[in-house]
């Protein structure tokens, strides 16, 4: 028996956001279908590779379907902030992309991370069916969210925590 699968088709809104102090932020992927919301936990690296992957994917879609027109990537920052309830369904293991040309929808498939002792067939999955402009906005916003990290230490080039950091260039002294 396969794990639970959820289809939000189409979504009314999708976003990525981070909650917490710099360096300890938790990243979320959140999709809405009307008042129904699905929130998933993602890693920062997944946000970065998703933003890059979506950008490449959209370029490929336009090459494959040259009759499509380019879409707007505009968004309103307030609307891209995560909304309650933030009740994550699962932690994402892998993300996949697909395109439904007939309906001009991009599907973002998120699969649950599978523990070693867990049957991969039991992993939950969520499919977010997005318009191309929702994807463009998610891509641009996601890059911005991922980049809003900790400031970089001018001494060693490592990210600094707000309370300072133990700098290897200063023999571990805080600065
Ligand atoms: Zn340093």
Coordinates of C-alpha atoms and ligand atoms in Angstrom, one line a residue:
X1 CA 0.0 0.0 0.0
X2 CA 1.4 3.4 -1.0
X3 CA 1.7 6.3 1.4
X4 CA -0.8 9.1 1.6
X5 CA -0.8 11.3 -1.5
X6 CA -2.3 14.8 -1.6
X7 CA -3.1 16.7 -4.7
X8 CA -3.6 20.5 -4.5
X9 CA -4.9 21.1 -8.0
X10 CA -4.6 23.9 -8.6
X11 CA -3.2 25.7 -5.7
X12 CA -4.4 29.3 -5.0
X13 CA -1.0 30.3 -3.4
X14 CA 2.4 28.8 -2.8
X15 CA 5.3 30.1 -0.8
X16 CA 8.5 29.4 1.0
X17 CA 9.5 31.1 4.3
X18 CA 11.8 30.7 7.2
X19 CA 11.1 31.1 10.9
X20 CA 13.7 31.6 13.6
X21 CA 17.0 33.4 14.4
X22 CA 19.6 33.6 11.7
X23 CA 21.6 30.4 11.6
X24 CA 18.8 28.5 13.3
X25 CA 16.1 29.2 10.8
X26 CA 13.6 26.5 9.8
X27 CA 12.4 26.6 6.2
X28 CA 8.9 25.8 5.2
X29 CA 7.1 25.2 1.9
X30 CA 3.5 26.1 2.2
X31 CA 0.7 25.7 -0.4
X32 CA -2.9 26.8 -0.2
X33 CA -6.0 25.7 -2.0
X34 CA -8.6 28.2 -0.8
X35 CA -8.6 27.8 3.0
X36 CA -6.9 24.4 2.9
X37 CA -3.2 24.6 3.7
X38 CA -0.4 22.1 3.5
X39 CA 2.9 23.0 5.2
X40 CA 6.1 21.0 4.8
X41 CA 9.6 21.4 6.3
X42 CA 12.4 21.8 3.8
X43 CA 16.2 22.3 4.2
X44 CA 17.8 25.6 3.2
X45 CA 19.8 23.7 0.6
X46 CA 16.6 22.3 -0.9
X47 CA 15.2 25.9 -1.1
X48 CA 18.3 27.0 -3.0
X49 CA 18.4 24.0 -5.4
X50 CA 14.6 24.3 -5.9
X51 CA 14.9 27.9 -6.9
X52 CA 17.7 27.2 -9.3
X53 CA 15.9 24.0 -10.6
X54 CA 12.6 25.8 -11.1
X55 CA 14.4 28.6 -13.1
X56 CA 16.0 26.0 -15.4
X57 CA 12.8 24.0 -15.7
X58 CA 10.8 27.1 -16.7
X59 CA 13.4 27.8 -19.4
X60 CA 13.1 24.3 -20.7
X61 CA 9.3 24.5 -20.7
X62 CA 9.5 27.6 -22.8
X63 CA 11.9 26.0 -25.2
X64 CA 9.7 22.9 -25.5
X65 CA 6.5 24.9 -26.0
X66 CA 7.6 28.1 -27.9
X67 CA 3.9 29.2 -28.3
X68 CA 3.8 30.0 -24.5
X69 CA 4.2 33.6 -23.5
X70 CA 6.6 34.6 -20.7
X71 CA 4.8 35.3 -17.4
X72 CA 5.1 37.8 -14.7
X73 CA 7.2 36.9 -11.7
X74 CA 5.8 39.7 -9.5
X75 CA 4.7 39.1 -5.9
X76 CA 3.7 41.1 -2.8
X77 CA 6.2 40.4 0.0
X78 CA 3.5 40.4 2.7
X79 CA 1.6 37.7 0.9
X80 CA 4.8 35.5 0.6
X81 CA 5.2 35.4 4.4
X82 CA 4.1 32.1 5.9
X83 CA 0.6 32.1 7.3
X84 CA -0.8 30.2 10.3
X85 CA -1.5 27.4 10.9
X86 CA 2.1 26.2 10.6
X87 CA 1.5 22.6 11.2
X88 CA 4.1 20.7 9.1
X89 CA 2.8 17.4 7.6
X90 CA 6.3 16.0 7.0
X91 CA 10.0 16.8 6.3
X92 CA 10.7 16.8 2.6
X93 CA 13.2 14.2 1.3
X94 CA 13.0 14.9 -2.4
X95 CA 11.4 17.4 -4.7
X96 CA 10.4 16.8 -8.3
X97 CA 9.0 18.9 -11.1
X98 CA 6.6 18.2 -14.0
X99 CA 4.6 20.2 -16.6
X100 CA 1.1 19.6 -17.7
X101 CA 1.0 21.3 -21.1
X102 CA -2.7 20.8 -21.6
X103 CA -3.6 22.8 -18.6
X104 CA -0.5 24.9 -18.5
X105 CA 0.3 23.8 -14.9
X106 CA 3.6 23.1 -13.3
X107 CA 3.5 20.4 -10.6
X108 CA 5.9 20.5 -7.7
X109 CA 6.0 17.1 -6.1
X110 CA 7.3 16.9 -2.5
X111 CA 8.1 13.4 -1.0
X112 CA 8.6 12.7 2.6
X113 CA 12.1 11.9 3.8
X114 CA 12.4 8.2 4.4
X115 CA 14.1 6.8 7.5
X116 CA 16.4 3.8 7.1
X117 CA 14.0 1.4 8.8
X118 CA 11.0 2.8 6.9
X119 CA 9.5 1.4 3.7
X120 CA 10.0 3.9 0.9
X121 CA 6.6 3.0 -0.4
X122 CA 5.0 4.4 2.7
X123 CA 6.4 7.9 2.2
X124 CA 3.8 10.6 1.9
X125 CA 3.7 12.9 -1.1
X126 CA 2.1 16.2 -1.9
X127 CA 1.6 17.6 -5.4
X128 CA 1.3 21.3 -5.7
X129 CA -0.1 22.3 -9.1
X130 CA 1.0 25.8 -9.8
X131 CA 0.5 28.4 -12.6
X132 CA 3.8 29.4 -14.3
X133 CA 3.6 32.9 -12.7
X134 CA 3.2 31.3 -9.2
X135 CA 6.3 29.3 -10.0
X136 CA 8.2 32.3 -11.2
X137 CA 7.3 34.2 -8.0
X138 CA 8.2 31.3 -5.8
X139 CA 11.5 31.0 -7.6
X140 CA 12.5 34.6 -7.2
X141 CA 11.1 34.9 -3.6
X142 CA 12.8 31.6 -2.6
X143 CA 16.2 32.8 -3.7
X144 CA 15.7 35.9 -1.6
X145 CA 14.6 34.0 1.5
X146 CA 17.5 31.6 1.3
X147 CA 19.9 34.5 0.9
X148 CA 18.7 36.3 4.0
X149 CA 21.1 34.4 6.1
X150 CA 23.7 35.3 8.7
X151 CA 26.3 38.0 8.0
X152 CA 29.7 36.7 6.9
X153 CA 32.7 37.1 9.2
X154 CA 35.2 39.5 7.6
X155 CA 38.1 37.6 9.3
X156 CA 37.4 34.0 8.3
X157 CA 34.5 34.1 5.8
X158 CA 32.3 31.8 7.9
X159 CA 28.7 32.9 8.8
X160 CA 28.4 34.7 12.2
X161 CA 25.6 34.1 14.7
X162 CA 23.9 37.2 16.1
X163 CA 25.6 36.6 19.5
X164 CA 29.0 36.5 17.8
X165 CA 31.1 33.5 16.7
X166 CA 34.2 31.6 17.6
X167 CA 36.5 32.7 14.9
X168 CA 39.2 30.2 13.8
X169 CA 41.2 33.2 12.5
X170 CA 41.2 34.6 16.1
X171 CA 42.0 31.3 17.8
X172 CA 38.4 30.8 18.7
X173 CA 37.9 34.1 20.4
X174 CA 34.5 35.6 20.0
X175 CA 34.2 38.8 18.1
Ligands
LIG1 ZN1 35.4 34.5 11.9

